Amino acid sequence: MSSEVNSACCHDEQPDRQTVQPHKRQLLQRLKRVEGQVRGIASMIESDRYCVDVLTQIQAARAALDAVSLQILQDHLRGCVQQAVQHGEGDQAIEEITTLLAKWKG
Amino acid sequence: MSSEVNSACCHDEQPDRQTVQPHKRQLLQRLKRVEGQVRGIASMIESDRYCVDVLTQIQAARAALDAVSLQILQDHLRGCVQQAVQHGEGDQAIEEITTLLAKWKG
Amino acid sequence: MSSEVNSACCHDEQPDRQTVQPHKRQLLQRLKRVEGQVRGIASMIESDRYCVDVLTQIQAARAALDAVSLQILQDHLRGCVQQAVQHGEGDQAIEEITTLLAKWKG
Amino acid sequence: MSSEVNSACCHDEQPDRQTVQPHKRQLLQRLKRVEGQVRGIASMIESDRYCVDVLTQIQAARAALDAVSLQILQDHLRGCVQQAVQHGEGDQAIEEITTLLAKWKG
């Protein structure tokens, strides 16, 4: 497992822009928990639990996913985007982010 | 596995309001897929995939969860809430739903 | 001005389904305030106020609009939808609502 | 009225960080329209229009506000944030943005 670093680091010279997530371990733990939540929702439906209770659990899983994406976005802005700006490639990096945020807003 | 029925059915006489989801099989399949998506996101982070690609996958998983909750909500309104109204318990059922929706809107 | 009543009332016999909002006065006051907020945002932009301050005000206006729509939705469920169910026209009313909510989630 | 420029420009030396919006004219036109939409919603409620029609109009106004904030955010990232990064003040600018986005996600 890679060591934790302070900000996401995009190796732009690589075609696939590999990025070590600075909060990698934490993110993986959170996603493990989300996976468990999703399995839990399925088992609630299996055992005919009340709709509103199921919906409440789906909301919780959704909020957990949102927390994960907010963390990644924050680290991406701090790391990749800052680096891109410093290398004169900020416009492209920002274009990417706003395209993504436009979909968030739905 | 229970047979598919036309609308969610809340057995109000039971304290835990058991409900057979009318789209049970489909919901379980979708949640299976969401679980796979979440695992896929974790493995993208494991293998240091680019942040924006990860964020795009999280959005897809989130949209899939939203589709699940919309289906359940729709069946809940069609089934449980209609039945509650017919049994003179509509106000309580609607209160529950609006509390839930208030959190959706965030 | 119409008097305040307890729940939205859809006169289904009328082609345009006129509805007296039970919180009419309150809703109109809130919308007056939202209108003021929107004008305030424009004047912030006119006077070159800092982007993040403008964005924060837009969020506030958006939250105020959401509160208005949540109130109307709640009264609609309590009034029109309950009445529709009682008149055996629940499916149609619920279809309408879920179509609307699908767009909310977007 | 100020002339249109290519990116938001934060004069950091000023305590109030004045910013000329690069799409100022367009933003003001859009907000004028939103203001009209909000007034239109109020007048729909005044004249007892059907709840679902009112809710649909509120959604439209909300989407219009979102489009305004997305434009400002995009220009802010392109302008202010890029400049902040170039001046070694990127972390602070990015912190501000992520705080804002955390509220968006709700």
Tab-separated table of C-alpha atoms in Angstrom:
chain	number	residue	atom	x	y	z
A	1	MET	CA	0.000	0.000	0.000
A	2	SER	CA	1.329	3.401	-0.930
A	3	SER	CA	2.285	5.884	1.786
A	4	GLU	CA	-0.026	8.821	2.440
A	5	VAL	CA	1.062	12.102	0.881
A	6	ASN	CA	-0.166	15.629	1.240
A	7	SER	CA	-1.860	16.284	-2.052
A	8	ALA	CA	-2.967	14.414	-5.130
A	9	CYS	CA	-0.180	14.227	-7.677
A	10	CYS	CA	-0.929	13.936	-11.352
A	11	HIS	CA	1.929	12.680	-13.459
A	12	ASP	CA	0.861	14.541	-16.541
A	13	GLU	CA	3.614	13.047	-18.632
A	14	GLN	CA	1.853	9.683	-18.311
A	15	PRO	CA	-1.029	9.140	-20.687
A	16	ASP	CA	-3.284	7.818	-17.921
A	17	ARG	CA	-2.456	10.517	-15.384
A	18	GLN	CA	-1.916	8.164	-12.452
A	19	THR	CA	-2.802	9.831	-9.156
A	20	VAL	CA	-2.010	8.611	-5.663
A	21	GLN	CA	-4.901	9.756	-3.503
A	22	PRO	CA	-3.495	11.589	-0.471
A	23	HIS	CA	-6.293	10.151	1.689
A	24	LYS	CA	-6.087	6.750	0.033
A	25	ARG	CA	-6.399	4.592	3.144
A	26	GLN	CA	-9.286	6.635	4.531
A	27	LEU	CA	-11.105	6.628	1.189
A	28	LEU	CA	-10.769	2.861	0.875
A	29	GLN	CA	-12.131	2.388	4.384
A	30	ARG	CA	-15.068	4.638	3.625
A	31	LEU	CA	-15.842	2.820	0.385
A	32	LYS	CA	-15.660	-0.497	2.240
A	33	ARG	CA	-18.311	0.902	4.559
A	34	VAL	CA	-20.448	2.139	1.648
A	35	GLU	CA	-20.223	-1.318	0.105
A	36	GLY	CA	-21.493	-2.733	3.385
A	37	GLN	CA	-24.308	-0.182	3.459
A	38	VAL	CA	-25.389	-1.139	-0.051
A	39	ARG	CA	-25.378	-4.817	0.892
A	40	GLY	CA	-27.375	-3.903	3.991
A	41	ILE	CA	-29.975	-2.106	1.868
A	42	ALA	CA	-30.329	-5.182	-0.339
A	43	SER	CA	-30.847	-7.363	2.699
A	44	MET	CA	-33.470	-4.954	4.059
A	45	ILE	CA	-35.358	-5.340	0.790
A	46	GLU	CA	-34.863	-9.121	0.888
A	47	SER	CA	-36.488	-9.234	4.309
A	48	ASP	CA	-39.345	-6.904	3.335
A	49	ARG	CA	-38.410	-4.007	5.565
A	50	TYR	CA	-40.569	-0.882	5.512
A	51	CYS	CA	-39.972	1.378	2.475
A	52	VAL	CA	-39.217	4.518	4.442
A	53	ASP	CA	-36.582	2.711	6.503
A	54	VAL	CA	-34.987	1.462	3.287
A	55	LEU	CA	-35.086	4.959	1.771
A	56	THR	CA	-33.420	6.374	4.880
A	57	GLN	CA	-30.579	3.883	4.525
A	58	ILE	CA	-30.179	4.724	0.840
A	59	GLN	CA	-29.867	8.368	1.815
A	60	ALA	CA	-27.137	7.468	4.281
A	61	ALA	CA	-25.192	5.529	1.623
A	62	ARG	CA	-25.607	8.402	-0.799
A	63	ALA	CA	-24.318	10.883	1.767
A	64	ALA	CA	-21.328	8.633	2.387
A	65	LEU	CA	-20.571	8.536	-1.347
A	66	ASP	CA	-20.878	12.314	-1.477
A	67	ALA	CA	-18.376	12.629	1.363
A	68	VAL	CA	-15.952	10.440	-0.579
A	69	SER	CA	-16.302	12.473	-3.745
A	70	LEU	CA	-15.950	15.747	-1.855
A	71	GLN	CA	-12.689	14.522	-0.321
A	72	ILE	CA	-11.333	13.457	-3.709
A	73	LEU	CA	-12.439	16.713	-5.302
A	74	GLN	CA	-10.790	18.751	-2.568
A	75	ASP	CA	-7.525	16.839	-2.897
A	76	HIS	CA	-7.756	17.084	-6.677
A	77	LEU	CA	-8.099	20.857	-6.511
A	78	ARG	CA	-5.283	21.142	-3.977
A	79	GLY	CA	-3.004	18.813	-5.892
A	80	CYS	CA	-3.619	18.177	-9.570
A	81	VAL	CA	-5.337	21.461	-10.353
A	82	GLN	CA	-2.793	23.594	-8.520
A	83	GLN	CA	0.011	21.736	-10.278
A	84	ALA	CA	-1.691	22.111	-13.626
A	85	VAL	CA	-1.998	25.872	-13.063
A	86	GLN	CA	1.659	26.079	-12.088
A	87	HIS	CA	2.551	24.270	-15.328
A	88	GLY	CA	0.393	26.575	-17.430
A	89	GLU	CA	-2.236	23.912	-18.003
A	90	GLY	CA	-4.824	25.298	-15.617
A	91	ASP	CA	-7.540	26.018	-18.169
A	92	GLN	CA	-7.811	22.406	-19.220
A	93	ALA	CA	-7.879	21.139	-15.613
A	94	ILE	CA	-10.549	23.672	-14.677
A	95	GLU	CA	-12.626	22.843	-17.725
A	96	GLU	CA	-12.641	19.224	-16.595
A	97	ILE	CA	-13.780	20.180	-13.094
A	98	THR	CA	-16.587	22.467	-14.222
A	99	THR	CA	-17.887	19.814	-16.605
A	100	LEU	CA	-18.012	17.471	-13.634
A	101	LEU	CA	-19.697	20.017	-11.350
A	102	ALA	CA	-22.302	20.811	-13.988
A	103	LYS	CA	-23.394	17.189	-13.764
A	104	TRP	CA	-23.406	17.313	-9.959
A	105	LYS	CA	-25.849	20.154	-9.982
A	106	GLY	CA	-28.052	18.232	-12.353
B	1	MET	CA	-38.259	-15.370	-3.240
B	2	SER	CA	-41.580	-13.589	-3.078
B	3	SER	CA	-43.612	-13.114	-6.222
B	4	GLU	CA	-43.782	-9.641	-7.750
B	5	VAL	CA	-46.931	-7.709	-6.926
B	6	ASN	CA	-48.358	-4.530	-8.245
B	7	SER	CA	-47.835	-2.145	-5.385
B	8	ALA	CA	-46.006	-1.971	-2.084
B	9	CYS	CA	-48.129	-3.379	0.686
B	10	CYS	CA	-47.730	-2.182	4.231
B	11	HIS	CA	-49.171	-4.445	6.852
B	12	ASP	CA	-49.947	-1.663	9.267
B	13	GLU	CA	-51.176	-4.037	11.896
B	14	GLN	CA	-47.610	-5.264	12.282
B	15	PRO	CA	-45.374	-3.088	14.424
B	16	ASP	CA	-42.565	-3.222	11.894
B	17	ARG	CA	-44.714	-2.507	8.860
B	18	GLN	CA	-43.252	-5.259	6.665
B	19	THR	CA	-43.431	-4.331	2.988
B	20	VAL	CA	-42.869	-6.569	-0.008
B	21	GLN	CA	-41.284	-4.368	-2.652
B	22	PRO	CA	-43.268	-4.763	-5.883
B	23	HIS	CA	-40.044	-4.433	-7.892
B	24	LYS	CA	-38.060	-6.565	-5.452
B	25	ARG	CA	-36.095	-8.649	-7.943
B	26	GLN	CA	-35.193	-5.639	-10.078
B	27	LEU	CA	-34.164	-3.589	-7.020
B	28	LEU	CA	-31.930	-6.383	-5.761
B	29	GLN	CA	-30.283	-6.679	-9.169
B	30	ARG	CA	-29.671	-2.937	-9.276
B	31	LEU	CA	-28.192	-2.915	-5.779
B	32	LYS	CA	-25.932	-5.820	-6.736
B	33	ARG	CA	-24.685	-3.651	-9.580
B	34	VAL	CA	-24.218	-0.635	-7.280
B	35	GLU	CA	-22.219	-2.827	-4.920
B	36	GLY	CA	-20.006	-3.783	-7.860
B	37	GLN	CA	-19.638	-0.123	-8.829
B	38	VAL	CA	-18.545	0.787	-5.308
B	39	ARG	CA	-15.998	-2.041	-5.311
B	40	GLY	CA	-14.832	-0.827	-8.705
B	41	ILE	CA	-14.328	2.687	-7.354
B	42	ALA	CA	-12.229	1.319	-4.503
B	43	SER	CA	-10.093	-0.622	-6.940
B	44	MET	CA	-9.626	2.481	-9.107
B	45	ILE	CA	-8.298	4.282	-6.033
B	46	GLU	CA	-6.128	1.272	-5.147
B	47	SER	CA	-4.533	1.414	-8.558
B	48	ASP	CA	-4.061	5.204	-8.474
B	49	ARG	CA	-6.470	6.061	-11.250
B	50	TYR	CA	-6.968	9.707	-12.169
B	51	CYS	CA	-9.215	11.651	-9.745
B	52	VAL	CA	-11.673	12.876	-12.351
B	53	ASP	CA	-12.202	9.341	-13.645
B	54	VAL	CA	-12.873	8.193	-10.083
B	55	LEU	CA	-15.280	11.084	-9.489
B	56	THR	CA	-17.148	10.201	-12.689
B	57	GLN	CA	-17.604	6.637	-11.452
B	58	ILE	CA	-18.846	7.871	-8.072
B	59	GLN	CA	-21.417	9.991	-9.879
B	60	ALA	CA	-22.583	6.931	-11.775
B	61	ALA	CA	-22.977	4.926	-8.551
B	62	ARG	CA	-24.836	7.812	-6.943
B	63	ALA	CA	-27.200	8.082	-9.914
B	64	ALA	CA	-27.845	4.339	-9.672
B	65	LEU	CA	-28.696	4.685	-5.971
B	66	ASP	CA	-31.009	7.578	-6.807
B	67	ALA	CA	-32.793	5.436	-9.370
B	68	VAL	CA	-33.298	2.752	-6.727
B	69	SER	CA	-34.713	5.190	-4.208
B	70	LEU	CA	-36.979	6.792	-6.792
B	71	GLN	CA	-38.422	3.390	-7.664
B	72	ILE	CA	-39.027	2.568	-4.006
B	73	LEU	CA	-40.543	5.985	-3.358
B	74	GLN	CA	-42.865	5.641	-6.340
B	75	ASP	CA	-44.034	2.197	-5.241
B	76	HIS	CA	-44.378	3.463	-1.676
B	77	LEU	CA	-46.632	6.306	-2.800
B	78	ARG	CA	-48.648	3.993	-5.037
B	79	GLY	CA	-48.978	1.319	-2.391
B	80	CYS	CA	-48.449	2.195	1.257
B	81	VAL	CA	-49.441	5.842	1.041
B	82	GLN	CA	-52.572	5.189	-0.998
B	83	GLN	CA	-53.562	2.462	1.418
B	84	ALA	CA	-52.870	4.673	4.403
B	85	VAL	CA	-55.101	7.379	2.910
B	86	GLN	CA	-57.847	4.851	2.277
B	87	HIS	CA	-57.584	3.778	5.923
B	88	GLY	CA	-57.740	7.347	7.188
B	89	GLU	CA	-54.050	7.396	8.123
B	90	GLY	CA	-52.868	9.507	5.235
B	91	ASP	CA	-51.583	12.454	7.256
B	92	GLN	CA	-49.048	10.359	9.113
B	93	ALA	CA	-47.825	8.623	5.943
B	94	ILE	CA	-47.468	11.954	4.160
B	95	GLU	CA	-45.651	13.502	7.088
B	96	GLU	CA	-43.123	10.690	6.876
B	97	ILE	CA	-42.603	11.261	3.167
B	98	THR	CA	-42.163	15.009	3.405
B	99	THR	CA	-39.635	14.597	6.222
B	100	LEU	CA	-37.700	12.305	3.919
B	101	LEU	CA	-37.949	14.648	0.939
B	102	ALA	CA	-36.804	17.596	3.021
B	103	LYS	CA	-33.533	15.736	3.577
B	104	TRP	CA	-33.271	14.894	-0.145
B	105	LYS	CA	-33.369	18.519	-1.079
B	106	GLY	CA	-30.603	19.218	1.404
C	1	MET	CA	-57.197	37.650	-0.571
C	2	SER	CA	-58.479	34.166	0.096
C	3	SER	CA	-58.677	32.857	3.630
C	4	GLU	CA	-56.138	30.270	4.770
C	5	VAL	CA	-57.400	26.698	4.763
C	6	ASN	CA	-55.940	23.489	6.064
C	7	SER	CA	-54.969	21.670	2.917
C	8	ALA	CA	-54.631	22.295	-0.784
C	9	CYS	CA	-57.890	21.709	-2.552
C	10	CYS	CA	-58.006	20.641	-6.147
C	11	HIS	CA	-61.290	21.176	-7.883
C	12	ASP	CA	-60.846	18.297	-10.249
C	13	GLU	CA	-64.025	19.032	-12.055
C	14	GLN	CA	-62.420	22.195	-13.386
C	15	PRO	CA	-60.154	21.665	-16.373
C	16	ASP	CA	-57.371	23.771	-14.869
C	17	ARG	CA	-57.485	22.222	-11.397
C	18	GLN	CA	-57.465	25.528	-9.501
C	19	THR	CA	-55.859	25.137	-6.075
C	20	VAL	CA	-55.931	27.551	-3.165
C	21	GLN	CA	-52.600	27.146	-1.417
C	22	PRO	CA	-53.259	26.601	2.295
C	23	HIS	CA	-50.128	28.599	3.142
C	24	LYS	CA	-50.815	31.174	0.463
C	25	ARG	CA	-49.932	34.283	2.453
C	26	GLN	CA	-46.736	32.770	3.833
C	27	LEU	CA	-45.670	31.500	0.401
C	28	LEU	CA	-46.223	34.911	-1.160
C	29	GLN	CA	-44.164	36.549	1.573
C	30	ARG	CA	-41.351	34.078	1.047
C	31	LEU	CA	-41.380	34.569	-2.708
C	32	LYS	CA	-41.290	38.336	-2.177
C	33	ARG	CA	-38.154	37.763	-0.127
C	34	VAL	CA	-36.632	35.479	-2.785
C	35	GLU	CA	-37.320	38.158	-5.381
C	36	GLY	CA	-35.429	40.603	-3.178
C	37	GLN	CA	-32.569	38.140	-2.798
C	38	VAL	CA	-32.306	37.711	-6.567
C	39	ARG	CA	-32.271	41.491	-7.029
C	40	GLY	CA	-29.608	41.660	-4.323
C	41	ILE	CA	-27.470	39.121	-6.162
C	42	ALA	CA	-27.715	41.189	-9.341
C	43	SER	CA	-26.652	44.296	-7.484
C	44	MET	CA	-23.705	42.427	-5.943
C	45	ILE	CA	-22.573	41.529	-9.462
C	46	GLU	CA	-23.183	45.099	-10.630
C	47	SER	CA	-20.870	46.394	-7.906
C	48	ASP	CA	-18.200	43.753	-8.582
C	49	ARG	CA	-18.518	41.901	-5.306
C	50	TYR	CA	-16.290	38.884	-4.688
C	51	CYS	CA	-17.451	35.698	-6.503
C	52	VAL	CA	-17.622	33.511	-3.431
C	53	ASP	CA	-19.832	36.038	-1.643
C	54	VAL	CA	-22.135	36.101	-4.677
C	55	LEU	CA	-22.212	32.298	-4.823
C	56	THR	CA	-23.107	32.164	-1.127
C	57	GLN	CA	-26.065	34.481	-1.737
C	58	ILE	CA	-27.222	32.392	-4.695
C	59	GLN	CA	-27.163	29.340	-2.432
C	60	ALA	CA	-29.334	31.182	0.071
C	61	ALA	CA	-31.873	32.116	-2.615
C	62	ARG	CA	-31.874	28.547	-3.880
C	63	ALA	CA	-32.473	27.200	-0.373
C	64	ALA	CA	-35.363	29.649	0.032
C	65	LEU	CA	-36.904	28.441	-3.249
C	66	ASP	CA	-36.480	24.850	-2.074
C	67	ALA	CA	-38.304	25.671	1.152
C	68	VAL	CA	-41.169	27.127	-0.883
C	69	SER	CA	-41.421	24.074	-3.097
C	70	LEU	CA	-41.223	21.711	-0.135
C	71	GLN	CA	-44.127	23.529	1.523
C	72	ILE	CA	-46.216	23.370	-1.651
C	73	LEU	CA	-45.350	19.712	-2.177
C	74	GLN	CA	-46.297	18.869	1.395
C	75	ASP	CA	-49.631	20.669	1.120
C	76	HIS	CA	-50.197	19.073	-2.273
C	77	LEU	CA	-49.676	15.591	-0.841
C	78	ARG	CA	-51.873	16.358	2.169
C	79	GLY	CA	-54.601	17.935	0.086
C	80	CYS	CA	-54.813	17.191	-3.626
C	81	VAL	CA	-53.180	13.770	-3.543
C	82	GLN	CA	-55.187	12.532	-0.549
C	83	GLN	CA	-58.371	13.757	-2.217
C	84	ALA	CA	-57.411	12.128	-5.489
C	85	VAL	CA	-56.833	8.824	-3.695
C	86	GLN	CA	-60.181	9.135	-1.951
C	87	HIS	CA	-61.825	9.706	-5.339
C	88	GLY	CA	-60.077	6.709	-6.879
C	89	GLU	CA	-57.733	8.892	-8.927
C	90	GLY	CA	-54.649	8.309	-6.830
C	91	ASP	CA	-52.498	6.611	-9.464
C	92	GLN	CA	-52.623	9.600	-11.764
C	93	ALA	CA	-51.830	12.052	-8.963
C	94	ILE	CA	-48.925	9.919	-7.771
C	95	GLU	CA	-47.578	9.523	-11.287
C	96	GLU	CA	-47.470	13.304	-11.553
C	97	ILE	CA	-45.573	13.606	-8.284
C	98	THR	CA	-42.993	10.958	-9.087
C	99	THR	CA	-42.330	12.541	-12.481
C	100	LEU	CA	-41.651	15.782	-10.651
C	101	LEU	CA	-39.434	14.159	-8.029
C	102	ALA	CA	-37.420	12.344	-10.705
C	103	LYS	CA	-36.444	15.782	-12.036
C	104	TRP	CA	-35.614	17.029	-8.527
C	105	LYS	CA	-33.144	14.269	-8.008
C	106	GLY	CA	-31.711	14.881	-11.463
D	1	MET	CA	-20.947	49.508	-17.085
D	2	SER	CA	-17.625	47.710	-17.086
D	3	SER	CA	-16.320	46.060	-20.224
D	4	GLU	CA	-16.390	42.274	-20.495
D	5	VAL	CA	-13.069	40.568	-19.782
D	6	ASN	CA	-11.891	37.018	-20.201
D	7	SER	CA	-11.642	35.833	-16.630
D	8	ALA	CA	-12.669	36.923	-13.162
D	9	CYS	CA	-10.027	39.119	-11.629
D	10	CYS	CA	-9.627	39.342	-7.893
D	11	HIS	CA	-7.728	42.354	-6.690
D	12	ASP	CA	-6.353	40.649	-3.629
D	13	GLU	CA	-4.701	43.743	-2.367
D	14	GLN	CA	-8.148	45.182	-1.703
D	15	PRO	CA	-9.784	43.997	1.509
D	16	ASP	CA	-13.081	43.293	-0.230
D	17	ARG	CA	-11.576	41.438	-3.175
D	18	GLN	CA	-13.599	43.258	-5.815
D	19	THR	CA	-14.196	41.064	-8.854
D	20	VAL	CA	-15.459	42.095	-12.264
D	21	GLN	CA	-17.483	39.150	-13.519
D	22	PRO	CA	-16.272	38.279	-17.032
D	23	HIS	CA	-19.823	37.388	-18.046
D	24	LYS	CA	-21.324	40.318	-16.148
D	25	ARG	CA	-23.866	41.438	-18.739
D	26	GLN	CA	-25.064	37.904	-19.397
D	27	LEU	CA	-25.341	37.132	-15.675
D	28	LEU	CA	-27.366	40.280	-15.051
D	29	GLN	CA	-29.717	39.399	-17.892
D	30	ARG	CA	-30.180	35.899	-16.526
D	31	LEU	CA	-30.869	37.193	-13.015
D	32	LYS	CA	-33.396	39.647	-14.445
D	33	ARG	CA	-35.135	36.663	-15.966
D	34	VAL	CA	-34.981	34.690	-12.696
D	35	GLU	CA	-36.510	37.675	-10.923
D	36	GLY	CA	-39.341	37.592	-13.446
D	37	GLN	CA	-39.760	33.860	-12.947
D	38	VAL	CA	-40.040	34.304	-9.182
D	39	ARG	CA	-42.643	37.053	-9.659
D	40	GLY	CA	-44.456	34.741	-12.059
D	41	ILE	CA	-44.515	31.976	-9.460
D	42	ALA	CA	-46.015	34.363	-6.913
D	43	SER	CA	-48.698	35.390	-9.365
D	44	MET	CA	-49.473	31.724	-10.117
D	45	ILE	CA	-50.047	31.204	-6.399
D	46	GLU	CA	-52.093	34.400	-6.213
D	47	SER	CA	-54.393	33.102	-8.911
D	48	ASP	CA	-54.680	29.623	-7.371
D	49	ARG	CA	-52.885	27.723	-10.096
D	50	TYR	CA	-52.445	23.992	-9.732
D	51	CYS	CA	-49.656	22.956	-7.317
D	52	VAL	CA	-47.768	20.783	-9.774
D	53	ASP	CA	-47.664	23.600	-12.332
D	54	VAL	CA	-46.294	25.926	-9.649
D	55	LEU	CA	-43.703	23.349	-8.588
D	56	THR	CA	-42.595	22.945	-12.200
D	57	GLN	CA	-42.022	26.689	-12.460
D	58	ILE	CA	-40.058	26.710	-9.215
D	59	GLN	CA	-37.840	23.979	-10.648
D	60	ALA	CA	-37.227	26.107	-13.714
D	61	ALA	CA	-36.236	29.110	-11.591
D	62	ARG	CA	-33.969	26.918	-9.496
D	63	ALA	CA	-32.287	25.516	-12.610
D	64	ALA	CA	-31.753	29.054	-13.868
D	65	LEU	CA	-30.114	30.028	-10.562
D	66	ASP	CA	-27.920	26.946	-10.779
D	67	ALA	CA	-26.811	27.941	-14.260
D	68	VAL	CA	-25.863	31.379	-12.936
D	69	SER	CA	-23.846	29.938	-10.073
D	70	LEU	CA	-22.124	27.431	-12.327
D	71	GLN	CA	-21.038	30.244	-14.660
D	72	ILE	CA	-19.698	32.300	-11.761
D	73	LEU	CA	-17.941	29.279	-10.271
D	74	GLN	CA	-16.336	28.441	-13.603
D	75	ASP	CA	-15.100	31.990	-14.094
D	76	HIS	CA	-13.946	32.086	-10.478
D	77	LEU	CA	-11.857	28.943	-10.960
D	78	ARG	CA	-10.449	30.210	-14.247
D	79	GLY	CA	-9.706	33.650	-12.884
D	80	CYS	CA	-9.413	34.161	-9.133
D	81	VAL	CA	-8.323	30.644	-8.243
D	82	GLN	CA	-5.733	30.396	-10.997
D	83	GLN	CA	-4.351	33.790	-9.984
D	84	ALA	CA	-4.306	32.799	-6.332
D	85	VAL	CA	-2.339	29.666	-7.192
D	86	GLN	CA	0.116	31.693	-9.255
D	87	HIS	CA	0.584	34.017	-6.276
D	88	GLY	CA	1.171	31.123	-3.874
D	89	GLU	CA	-2.240	31.576	-2.228
D	90	GLY	CA	-3.921	28.609	-3.843
D	91	ASP	CA	-4.636	26.622	-0.686
D	92	GLN	CA	-6.785	29.351	0.787
D	93	ALA	CA	-8.729	29.875	-2.450
D	94	ILE	CA	-9.320	26.144	-2.806
D	95	GLU	CA	-10.402	25.817	0.816
D	96	GLU	CA	-13.042	28.477	0.148
D	97	ILE	CA	-14.328	26.621	-2.901
D	98	THR	CA	-14.545	23.240	-1.237
D	99	THR	CA	-16.428	24.731	1.717
D	100	LEU	CA	-18.908	26.118	-0.790
D	101	LEU	CA	-19.197	22.858	-2.721
D	102	ALA	CA	-19.757	20.888	0.488
D	103	LYS	CA	-22.905	22.976	0.998
D	104	TRP	CA	-23.988	22.461	-2.617
D	105	LYS	CA	-23.955	18.743	-2.207
D	106	GLY	CA	-26.076	19.036	0.917
